[in-house]
Amino acid sequence: MESQIAAWREFAARRAAIGAVDVAELEGHLRDQIDALVESGLDPDEAFLVAIRRLGRLDDLSREYAREHSDRLWKQLVLADTTAVRGPSRLIWALGFAVCAAAAIKIPALLGVGMDASGSGFYVRNAAVILLSFLALFFLVRRGTRPVTAIVTLSAFAVAAVVMNTYPFAAEGATQLLAGLHLFVVLWLVVGLAYVRDRWRSGPARMDFIRFTGEWFVYLALIGLGGGVLAGITVGVFAAIGLDPGVFVAQWLLPCGVAGAVVVAAWLVEAKQSVIENIAPVLTKVFTPLFTALLLALIVAGLIQRSLVPPDRGPAVFGERDLLIIFDLVLLVVLGLLLYSLSARVPDAPVGWFDRLQLVMVVAALAVDLLVLVAMIGRIGAYGASPNKLASLGLNLILLANLAGAAWLQLRFVRHRGRFATLENWQTAYVPVYLAWAAAVVIVFPPAFGWI
């Protein structure tokens, strides 16, 4: 019994929101519950399990203590993380890798590759490698993993760097830009391998990484907004005294800030997970109704446009190239909202209005995706195939498969004919598909299209 209580106490003490005094108080309540249950006739093991359940989940307790002691939130987030007992804390590691990333983004400038138009090709090819490699190293060091996983992760970055810098891309060509953008997808999934450690076969572990991706993006956007304000104030203050800081802001502050923010945002997600409640429920509750309304409006607009376009204009709906790109982004956000909400939902909770609203959103997204596919096929038939068109077509086919499966399984769930976990497993099973598609654009497209 004492060993079980000691294990529980050690696990509870890892929660940053629960201090040492709080743990002692909870342990006292736990022992009182166990004694009362043993006196009522339960054996010690059964009494321990029942008392733990009555005490409540540590996640819930952690949130309650965070609300009760909101005045010590920053201490829990930052100061407690700087007082690691064994080795450097996560904050020290994060700052170290952030500084290294900021320095790495400027090393090419020392070799004569500037961030102006002459060096744009180099940064298009290598931005993903530079920005994400230090994030992967941060996870490998702080989360721990087997040597084989670390070797695979680092080898993937090395191979990506070699491939991108040995391809004879045409200057400012379409395949170079496509390869650079899709390399972010490939290497982000490699970062996921470092994040989940040795549990990459686990659906829940991959779902954790999806949840991390959403929150990381939110924190990165917030840091970016703050950095934009800082850059604007810097320019305004120095301009007021007759100095032009434009070169410093463009060549140093912004690129170094972006490189460092990639790691710092990851540390923020990791630090706050044990202190305050996930922001996933809040974001999904706010944006799901808004995006549902947007998708329904897009369907109505598409049908009206189709009725107004003369037959000799071709079969494409939403035929403008820029519009198709925007629609793809909207569909990606919708799929992200669905995954994000799944990560925050309690599987045993009853079906409610929000689950039905999600079904409407997914069905509307599926209809919009079909309209976009019709438009893409019409553009390929009218103007011929190109790297950009085929890459977009592949993305929409993957989205179509995801959305169709999600709509079917969500319908079964709402009608109480399927398990909630099946929808989660469906989405996480498509991670290898995204990897294969993005890798094909990076490796196959350039030679297939003559490196244009």
Short mmCIF file of C-alpha atoms in Angstrom, two decimals:
data_model
loop_
_atom_site.label_atom_id
_atom_site.label_comp_id
_atom_site.label_asym_id
_atom_site.label_seq_id
_atom_site.Cartn_x
_atom_site.Cartn_y
_atom_site.Cartn_z
CA MET A 1 0.00 0.00 0.00
CA GLU A 2 2.79 2.44 0.86
CA SER A 3 4.51 1.78 -2.44
CA GLN A 4 1.26 2.45 -4.32
CA ILE A 5 0.72 5.70 -2.43
CA ALA A 6 4.34 6.72 -3.05
CA ALA A 7 3.93 6.08 -6.81
CA TRP A 8 0.73 8.17 -6.85
CA ARG A 9 2.44 10.96 -4.88
CA GLU A 10 5.38 11.05 -7.32
CA PHE A 11 3.01 11.16 -10.30
CA ALA A 12 0.93 13.96 -8.73
CA ALA A 13 4.06 15.99 -7.94
CA ARG A 14 4.89 16.17 -11.66
CA ARG A 15 1.90 18.44 -12.22
CA ALA A 16 3.20 21.99 -12.20
CA ALA A 17 -0.10 23.38 -10.94
CA ILE A 18 -0.05 21.11 -7.87
CA GLY A 19 2.54 22.28 -5.34
CA ALA A 20 4.22 20.23 -2.61
CA VAL A 21 1.75 21.47 0.02
CA ASP A 22 -1.15 20.57 -2.27
CA VAL A 23 0.22 17.07 -2.80
CA ALA A 24 0.52 16.56 0.97
CA GLU A 25 -3.07 17.72 1.45
CA LEU A 26 -4.34 15.40 -1.28
CA GLU A 27 -2.37 12.51 0.17
CA GLY A 28 -4.01 13.11 3.55
CA HIS A 29 -7.47 12.94 1.95
CA LEU A 30 -6.42 9.80 0.06
CA ARG A 31 -5.25 8.05 3.22
CA ASP A 32 -8.45 8.99 5.08
CA GLN A 33 -10.53 7.52 2.25
CA ILE A 34 -8.47 4.32 2.22
CA ASP A 35 -8.79 3.86 6.00
CA ALA A 36 -12.55 4.37 5.89
CA LEU A 37 -12.97 1.89 3.03
CA VAL A 38 -10.78 -0.74 4.71
CA GLU A 39 -12.86 -0.42 7.89
CA SER A 40 -16.01 -0.96 5.81
CA GLY A 41 -14.70 -4.35 4.64
CA LEU A 42 -12.72 -3.74 1.42
CA ASP A 43 -9.23 -5.15 1.04
CA PRO A 44 -6.40 -2.57 0.78
CA ASP A 45 -5.96 -2.84 -3.00
CA GLU A 46 -9.66 -2.32 -3.68
CA ALA A 47 -9.76 0.51 -1.14
CA PHE A 48 -6.85 2.25 -2.89
CA LEU A 49 -8.52 2.07 -6.31
CA VAL A 50 -11.87 3.33 -5.01
CA ALA A 51 -10.19 6.16 -3.07
CA ILE A 52 -8.23 7.25 -6.16
CA ARG A 53 -11.44 7.35 -8.18
CA ARG A 54 -13.24 9.37 -5.52
CA LEU A 55 -10.36 11.81 -5.30
CA GLY A 56 -10.70 12.61 -9.00
CA ARG A 57 -8.54 12.61 -12.13
CA LEU A 58 -5.24 14.44 -11.79
CA ASP A 59 -5.98 16.44 -14.94
CA ASP A 60 -9.15 17.79 -13.33
CA LEU A 61 -7.39 18.43 -10.02
CA SER A 62 -4.57 20.23 -11.84
CA ARG A 63 -7.03 22.55 -13.57
CA GLU A 64 -8.84 23.26 -10.31
CA TYR A 65 -5.59 24.19 -8.57
CA ALA A 66 -4.58 26.35 -11.56
CA ARG A 67 -7.88 28.26 -11.29
CA GLU A 68 -7.63 28.53 -7.52
CA HIS A 69 -4.04 29.78 -7.60
CA SER A 70 -4.04 31.81 -10.80
CA ASP A 71 -1.65 34.26 -9.18
CA ARG A 72 1.13 31.71 -9.39
CA LEU A 73 0.44 30.72 -13.00
CA TRP A 74 3.57 32.32 -14.48
CA LYS A 75 5.64 30.83 -11.70
CA GLN A 76 4.24 27.42 -12.60
CA LEU A 77 4.82 27.97 -16.29
CA VAL A 78 8.28 29.51 -16.24
CA LEU A 79 9.99 29.73 -12.89
CA ALA A 80 9.28 26.16 -11.83
CA ASP A 81 10.62 24.93 -15.13
CA THR A 82 13.94 26.70 -14.57
CA THR A 83 14.62 24.86 -11.32
CA ALA A 84 15.16 21.38 -12.69
CA VAL A 85 16.76 19.02 -10.21
CA ARG A 86 18.50 16.81 -12.73
CA GLY A 87 20.18 18.67 -15.54
CA PRO A 88 18.94 21.67 -17.51
CA SER A 89 15.20 22.36 -17.58
CA ARG A 90 13.00 22.34 -20.64
CA LEU A 91 13.10 26.14 -20.72
CA ILE A 92 16.92 26.19 -20.79
CA TRP A 93 16.95 23.59 -23.55
CA ALA A 94 14.28 25.48 -25.49
CA LEU A 95 16.17 28.77 -25.25
CA GLY A 96 19.40 27.04 -26.24
CA PHE A 97 17.93 25.45 -29.34
CA ALA A 98 16.06 28.67 -30.19
CA VAL A 99 19.34 30.61 -30.14
CA CYS A 100 21.00 27.92 -32.27
CA ALA A 101 18.14 28.08 -34.78
CA ALA A 102 18.38 31.87 -34.95
CA ALA A 103 22.13 31.61 -35.53
CA ALA A 104 21.71 28.89 -38.17
CA ILE A 105 19.32 31.01 -40.20
CA LYS A 106 22.06 33.66 -40.48
CA ILE A 107 25.04 31.38 -41.20
CA PRO A 108 24.36 31.38 -44.99
CA ALA A 109 24.72 35.18 -44.94
CA LEU A 110 28.31 34.74 -43.73
CA LEU A 111 28.92 32.57 -46.79
CA GLY A 112 27.57 35.21 -49.15
CA VAL A 113 23.97 34.00 -49.43
CA GLY A 114 21.82 36.96 -48.44
CA MET A 115 18.10 37.14 -47.76
CA ASP A 116 17.46 39.29 -50.80
CA ALA A 117 16.28 38.18 -54.23
CA SER A 118 19.64 36.63 -55.09
CA GLY A 119 19.44 34.19 -52.18
CA SER A 120 15.72 33.49 -52.25
CA GLY A 121 16.19 30.13 -53.99
CA PHE A 122 18.50 28.87 -51.25
CA TYR A 123 16.03 29.71 -48.49
CA VAL A 124 13.11 28.20 -50.42
CA ARG A 125 15.03 24.93 -50.62
CA ASN A 126 16.43 24.91 -47.08
CA ALA A 127 13.95 26.80 -44.88
CA ALA A 128 12.18 23.63 -43.73
CA VAL A 129 15.45 21.90 -42.84
CA ILE A 130 16.79 24.87 -40.89
CA LEU A 131 13.61 25.76 -39.01
CA LEU A 132 12.44 22.26 -38.08
CA SER A 133 15.72 20.46 -37.39
CA PHE A 134 16.26 22.26 -34.08
CA LEU A 135 12.67 21.56 -33.03
CA ALA A 136 13.27 17.86 -33.68
CA LEU A 137 16.50 18.01 -31.66
CA PHE A 138 14.62 19.68 -28.80
CA PHE A 139 12.16 16.78 -28.65
CA LEU A 140 14.85 14.14 -29.02
CA VAL A 141 16.78 15.60 -26.09
CA ARG A 142 13.93 16.46 -23.76
CA ARG A 143 11.41 13.66 -24.42
CA GLY A 144 13.94 10.86 -24.79
CA THR A 145 13.87 8.12 -27.39
CA ARG A 146 15.64 5.01 -28.55
CA PRO A 147 18.86 5.53 -30.54
CA VAL A 148 17.31 4.03 -33.67
CA THR A 149 14.50 6.62 -33.63
CA ALA A 150 17.02 9.43 -33.20
CA ILE A 151 19.10 8.08 -36.09
CA VAL A 152 16.07 7.84 -38.37
CA THR A 153 14.95 11.37 -37.46
CA LEU A 154 18.34 13.00 -38.02
CA SER A 155 18.97 10.96 -41.18
CA ALA A 156 15.68 12.21 -42.66
CA PHE A 157 16.81 15.82 -42.22
CA ALA A 158 20.21 15.05 -43.71
CA VAL A 159 18.69 13.32 -46.74
CA ALA A 160 16.24 16.19 -47.23
CA ALA A 161 19.09 18.72 -47.21
CA VAL A 162 21.09 16.69 -49.74
CA VAL A 163 18.12 16.13 -52.05
CA MET A 164 17.01 19.77 -52.05
CA ASN A 165 20.51 21.10 -52.72
CA THR A 166 21.50 18.62 -55.45
CA TYR A 167 18.35 18.96 -57.57
CA PRO A 168 19.04 21.23 -60.58
CA PHE A 169 15.98 23.39 -59.99
CA ALA A 170 15.25 26.20 -62.40
CA ALA A 171 15.58 29.62 -60.76
CA GLU A 172 12.17 30.73 -59.46
CA GLY A 173 10.64 27.58 -60.95
CA ALA A 174 7.33 26.07 -59.90
CA THR A 175 8.81 22.72 -58.81
CA GLN A 176 11.37 24.41 -56.55
CA LEU A 177 8.65 26.30 -54.68
CA LEU A 178 6.40 23.23 -54.52
CA ALA A 179 9.22 21.07 -53.21
CA GLY A 180 10.15 23.67 -50.58
CA LEU A 181 6.56 23.96 -49.34
CA HIS A 182 5.88 20.22 -49.25
CA LEU A 183 9.18 19.57 -47.52
CA PHE A 184 7.63 21.28 -44.49
CA VAL A 185 4.92 18.57 -44.50
CA VAL A 186 7.46 15.76 -44.79
CA LEU A 187 9.76 17.08 -42.08
CA TRP A 188 6.87 18.04 -39.78
CA LEU A 189 5.88 14.38 -39.76
CA VAL A 190 9.51 13.53 -39.00
CA VAL A 191 9.29 15.96 -36.07
CA GLY A 192 6.20 13.98 -35.05
CA LEU A 193 8.36 10.87 -34.90
CA ALA A 194 10.61 12.62 -32.39
CA TYR A 195 7.57 13.89 -30.48
CA VAL A 196 5.81 10.53 -30.03
CA ARG A 197 9.16 8.86 -29.28
CA ASP A 198 8.79 5.09 -29.71
CA ARG A 199 4.97 5.08 -29.87
CA TRP A 200 4.58 6.00 -33.55
CA ARG A 201 2.36 2.93 -34.14
CA SER A 202 -0.10 4.14 -31.49
CA GLY A 203 -3.22 5.99 -32.67
CA PRO A 204 -3.56 7.98 -29.41
CA ALA A 205 0.11 9.01 -29.64
CA ARG A 206 -0.37 10.32 -33.17
CA MET A 207 -3.50 12.09 -31.99
CA ASP A 208 -1.43 13.77 -29.27
CA PHE A 209 0.89 15.07 -31.98
CA ILE A 210 -2.06 16.39 -33.99
CA ARG A 211 -3.29 18.22 -30.89
CA PHE A 212 0.22 19.55 -30.32
CA THR A 213 0.33 20.77 -33.95
CA GLY A 214 -2.81 22.84 -33.52
CA GLU A 215 -1.73 24.42 -30.26
CA TRP A 216 1.80 24.99 -31.56
CA PHE A 217 0.37 26.86 -34.53
CA VAL A 218 -1.79 29.02 -32.23
CA TYR A 219 1.16 29.95 -30.02
CA LEU A 220 3.37 30.59 -33.04
CA ALA A 221 0.72 32.93 -34.45
CA LEU A 222 0.51 34.78 -31.12
CA ILE A 223 4.29 35.13 -30.97
CA GLY A 224 4.23 36.34 -34.57
CA LEU A 225 1.66 39.01 -33.75
CA GLY A 226 3.76 40.16 -30.83
CA GLY A 227 6.86 40.17 -33.01
CA GLY A 228 5.07 42.24 -35.62
CA VAL A 229 4.18 44.82 -32.98
CA LEU A 230 7.79 44.83 -31.76
CA ALA A 231 9.10 45.33 -35.31
CA GLY A 232 6.67 48.18 -35.91
CA ILE A 233 7.63 49.92 -32.66
CA THR A 234 11.32 49.45 -33.47
CA VAL A 235 10.94 51.05 -36.88
CA GLY A 236 8.84 53.90 -35.48
CA VAL A 237 11.16 54.73 -32.58
CA PHE A 238 14.35 54.72 -34.61
CA ALA A 239 12.74 56.62 -37.48
CA ALA A 240 11.72 59.31 -35.00
CA ILE A 241 15.38 60.00 -34.18
CA GLY A 242 16.47 59.96 -37.82
CA LEU A 243 17.73 56.36 -38.14
CA ASP A 244 16.55 53.69 -40.54
CA PRO A 245 16.33 50.26 -38.86
CA GLY A 246 14.78 48.64 -41.90
CA VAL A 247 17.83 46.53 -42.72
CA PHE A 248 18.17 45.31 -39.14
CA VAL A 249 14.48 44.42 -38.89
CA ALA A 250 14.34 42.67 -42.28
CA GLN A 251 17.73 40.93 -42.15
CA TRP A 252 18.06 40.12 -38.45
CA LEU A 253 15.02 40.66 -36.23
CA LEU A 254 12.38 38.93 -38.35
CA PRO A 255 14.31 35.86 -39.60
CA CYS A 256 16.02 35.19 -36.28
CA GLY A 257 12.75 35.75 -34.43
CA VAL A 258 10.87 33.29 -36.64
CA ALA A 259 13.56 30.63 -36.24
CA GLY A 260 13.61 30.98 -32.47
CA ALA A 261 9.83 31.17 -32.16
CA VAL A 262 9.46 27.72 -33.73
CA VAL A 263 11.14 26.14 -30.68
CA VAL A 264 9.78 28.55 -28.07
CA ALA A 265 6.18 27.91 -29.20
CA ALA A 266 6.76 24.17 -28.75
CA TRP A 267 8.07 24.75 -25.23
CA LEU A 268 4.99 26.82 -24.38
CA VAL A 269 2.69 24.01 -25.48
CA GLU A 270 4.66 21.49 -23.44
CA ALA A 271 4.87 23.75 -20.37
CA LYS A 272 1.21 24.68 -20.14
CA GLN A 273 -0.23 21.20 -20.77
CA SER A 274 0.16 20.27 -17.11
CA VAL A 275 -0.91 23.67 -15.77
CA ILE A 276 -3.93 25.05 -17.58
CA GLU A 277 -6.74 23.58 -19.61
CA ASN A 278 -6.22 22.85 -23.30
CA ILE A 279 -7.43 25.57 -25.62
CA ALA A 280 -8.80 22.97 -28.05
CA PRO A 281 -12.35 22.98 -26.61
CA VAL A 282 -12.54 26.77 -26.72
CA LEU A 283 -11.23 27.07 -30.27
CA THR A 284 -13.44 24.35 -31.68
CA LYS A 285 -16.58 25.66 -29.99
CA VAL A 286 -15.95 29.14 -31.42
CA PHE A 287 -14.79 28.33 -34.95
CA THR A 288 -16.86 25.25 -35.85
CA PRO A 289 -20.13 27.23 -36.21
CA LEU A 290 -18.34 29.99 -38.12
CA PHE A 291 -16.70 27.63 -40.61
CA THR A 292 -19.94 25.69 -41.02
CA ALA A 293 -21.71 28.90 -42.01
CA LEU A 294 -18.82 29.76 -44.37
CA LEU A 295 -18.98 26.37 -46.11
CA LEU A 296 -22.75 26.56 -46.56
CA ALA A 297 -22.35 30.06 -48.01
CA LEU A 298 -19.68 28.75 -50.42
CA ILE A 299 -22.03 26.01 -51.65
CA VAL A 300 -24.83 28.50 -52.28
CA ALA A 301 -22.40 30.88 -54.03
CA GLY A 302 -21.09 28.06 -56.20
CA LEU A 303 -24.55 27.01 -57.30
CA ILE A 304 -25.51 30.61 -58.09
CA GLN A 305 -22.30 31.12 -60.03
CA ARG A 306 -22.87 27.91 -62.01
CA SER A 307 -26.34 29.09 -62.99
CA LEU A 308 -24.98 32.43 -64.19
CA VAL A 309 -21.94 31.16 -66.15
CA PRO A 310 -22.65 30.50 -69.85
CA PRO A 311 -22.13 26.89 -71.03
CA ASP A 312 -19.27 27.89 -73.34
CA ARG A 313 -17.23 28.94 -70.31
CA GLY A 314 -16.54 25.30 -69.45
CA PRO A 315 -17.51 23.03 -66.54
CA ALA A 316 -15.39 24.68 -63.86
CA VAL A 317 -17.07 26.07 -60.77
CA PHE A 318 -14.99 28.60 -58.85
CA GLY A 319 -12.62 28.64 -61.80
CA GLU A 320 -10.21 31.26 -60.54
CA ARG A 321 -6.84 29.85 -59.46
CA ASP A 322 -6.51 32.05 -56.38
CA LEU A 323 -10.00 31.05 -55.22
CA LEU A 324 -9.13 27.37 -55.50
CA ILE A 325 -6.07 27.90 -53.31
CA ILE A 326 -8.19 29.68 -50.69
CA PHE A 327 -10.76 26.87 -50.74
CA ASP A 328 -8.02 24.30 -50.17
CA LEU A 329 -6.88 26.25 -47.13
CA VAL A 330 -10.45 26.39 -45.83
CA LEU A 331 -10.82 22.61 -46.22
CA LEU A 332 -7.54 22.02 -44.41
CA VAL A 333 -8.71 24.21 -41.53
CA VAL A 334 -12.01 22.31 -41.38
CA LEU A 335 -10.20 18.98 -41.19
CA GLY A 336 -7.93 20.43 -38.51
CA LEU A 337 -10.95 21.62 -36.51
CA LEU A 338 -12.44 18.14 -36.67
CA LEU A 339 -9.25 16.49 -35.46
CA TYR A 340 -8.74 19.16 -32.83
CA SER A 341 -12.24 18.67 -31.44
CA LEU A 342 -11.77 14.90 -31.33
CA SER A 343 -8.65 15.36 -29.24
CA ALA A 344 -10.63 17.34 -26.66
CA ARG A 345 -13.85 15.31 -26.58
CA VAL A 346 -14.66 12.88 -23.77
CA PRO A 347 -15.44 9.56 -25.53
CA ASP A 348 -18.13 8.56 -23.02
CA ALA A 349 -20.02 11.88 -23.23
CA PRO A 350 -23.49 11.69 -24.80
CA VAL A 351 -24.14 12.95 -28.30
CA GLY A 352 -25.05 16.64 -28.30
CA TRP A 353 -25.78 19.54 -30.62
CA PHE A 354 -22.09 20.15 -31.23
CA ASP A 355 -21.58 16.63 -32.61
CA ARG A 356 -24.47 17.16 -35.01
CA LEU A 357 -23.08 20.55 -36.03
CA GLN A 358 -19.77 18.87 -36.79
CA LEU A 359 -21.56 16.43 -39.05
CA VAL A 360 -23.12 19.35 -40.95
CA MET A 361 -19.68 20.99 -41.24
CA VAL A 362 -18.04 17.84 -42.59
CA VAL A 363 -20.81 17.18 -45.12
CA ALA A 364 -20.63 20.81 -46.30
CA ALA A 365 -16.84 20.55 -46.59
CA LEU A 366 -17.25 17.37 -48.64
CA ALA A 367 -19.61 19.20 -51.02
CA VAL A 368 -17.18 22.12 -51.37
CA ASP A 369 -14.34 19.69 -52.05
CA LEU A 370 -16.33 18.11 -54.86
CA LEU A 371 -16.96 21.55 -56.38
CA VAL A 372 -13.25 22.34 -56.16
CA LEU A 373 -12.36 19.01 -57.80
CA VAL A 374 -14.73 19.76 -60.67
CA ALA A 375 -13.04 23.14 -61.09
CA MET A 376 -9.56 21.63 -61.02
CA ILE A 377 -10.39 18.97 -63.59
CA GLY A 378 -11.90 21.68 -65.79
CA ARG A 379 -8.74 23.79 -65.53
CA ILE A 380 -6.51 20.81 -66.37
CA GLY A 381 -8.69 20.02 -69.39
CA ALA A 382 -8.65 23.66 -70.53
CA TYR A 383 -5.03 24.61 -69.87
CA GLY A 384 -3.18 21.29 -69.56
CA ALA A 385 -1.37 19.68 -66.65
CA SER A 386 1.27 21.48 -64.61
CA PRO A 387 3.12 20.84 -61.34
CA ASN A 388 0.88 23.24 -59.43
CA LYS A 389 -2.37 21.74 -60.75
CA LEU A 390 -1.35 18.15 -60.08
CA ALA A 391 -0.12 18.95 -56.57
CA SER A 392 -3.43 20.65 -55.77
CA LEU A 393 -5.34 17.74 -57.30
CA GLY A 394 -3.48 15.27 -55.08
CA LEU A 395 -4.22 17.37 -52.00
CA ASN A 396 -7.93 17.50 -52.82
CA LEU A 397 -8.15 13.76 -53.43
CA ILE A 398 -6.63 13.11 -50.00
CA LEU A 399 -9.02 15.63 -48.44
CA LEU A 400 -11.93 13.98 -50.26
CA ALA A 401 -11.05 10.57 -48.81
CA ASN A 402 -10.64 12.00 -45.31
CA LEU A 403 -13.84 14.02 -45.41
CA ALA A 404 -15.91 11.16 -46.90
CA GLY A 405 -14.72 8.74 -44.23
CA ALA A 406 -15.18 11.33 -41.50
CA ALA A 407 -18.74 12.11 -42.64
CA TRP A 408 -19.72 8.43 -42.69
CA LEU A 409 -18.22 7.65 -39.29
CA GLN A 410 -19.56 10.84 -37.71
CA LEU A 411 -23.01 9.94 -39.00
CA ARG A 412 -22.74 6.48 -37.42
CA PHE A 413 -21.57 8.05 -34.17
CA VAL A 414 -24.41 10.57 -34.05
CA ARG A 415 -26.91 7.76 -34.74
CA HIS A 416 -25.28 5.61 -32.01
CA ARG A 417 -24.13 2.99 -34.50
CA GLY A 418 -20.40 3.27 -34.13
CA ARG A 419 -17.69 3.77 -31.60
CA PHE A 420 -16.24 7.25 -31.21
CA ALA A 421 -12.68 5.95 -31.44
CA THR A 422 -13.17 4.77 -35.02
CA LEU A 423 -13.30 8.34 -36.31
CA GLU A 424 -10.08 9.17 -34.51
CA ASN A 425 -8.39 6.07 -35.90
CA TRP A 426 -9.58 6.88 -39.42
CA GLN A 427 -7.95 10.29 -39.35
CA THR A 428 -4.66 9.19 -37.80
CA ALA A 429 -4.39 6.33 -40.27
CA TYR A 430 -4.00 8.87 -43.07
CA VAL A 431 -0.74 10.27 -41.69
CA PRO A 432 1.33 7.94 -43.95
CA VAL A 433 -0.78 9.01 -46.94
CA TYR A 434 0.06 12.68 -46.35
CA LEU A 435 3.72 11.73 -46.01
CA ALA A 436 3.73 9.75 -49.27
CA TRP A 437 1.95 12.54 -51.17
CA ALA A 438 4.26 15.28 -49.90
CA ALA A 439 7.38 13.15 -50.52
CA ALA A 440 6.24 12.49 -54.10
CA VAL A 441 5.91 16.23 -54.75
CA VAL A 442 9.40 16.80 -53.32
CA ILE A 443 11.19 13.90 -55.06
CA VAL A 444 9.18 12.92 -58.15
CA PHE A 445 7.81 16.22 -59.44
CA PRO A 446 11.09 18.03 -60.27
CA PRO A 447 12.49 15.41 -62.68
CA ALA A 448 9.02 14.57 -64.01
CA PHE A 449 8.48 18.17 -65.07
CA GLY A 450 12.01 18.84 -66.30
CA TRP A 451 13.02 20.76 -63.16
CA ILE A 452 10.87 23.75 -64.24
#
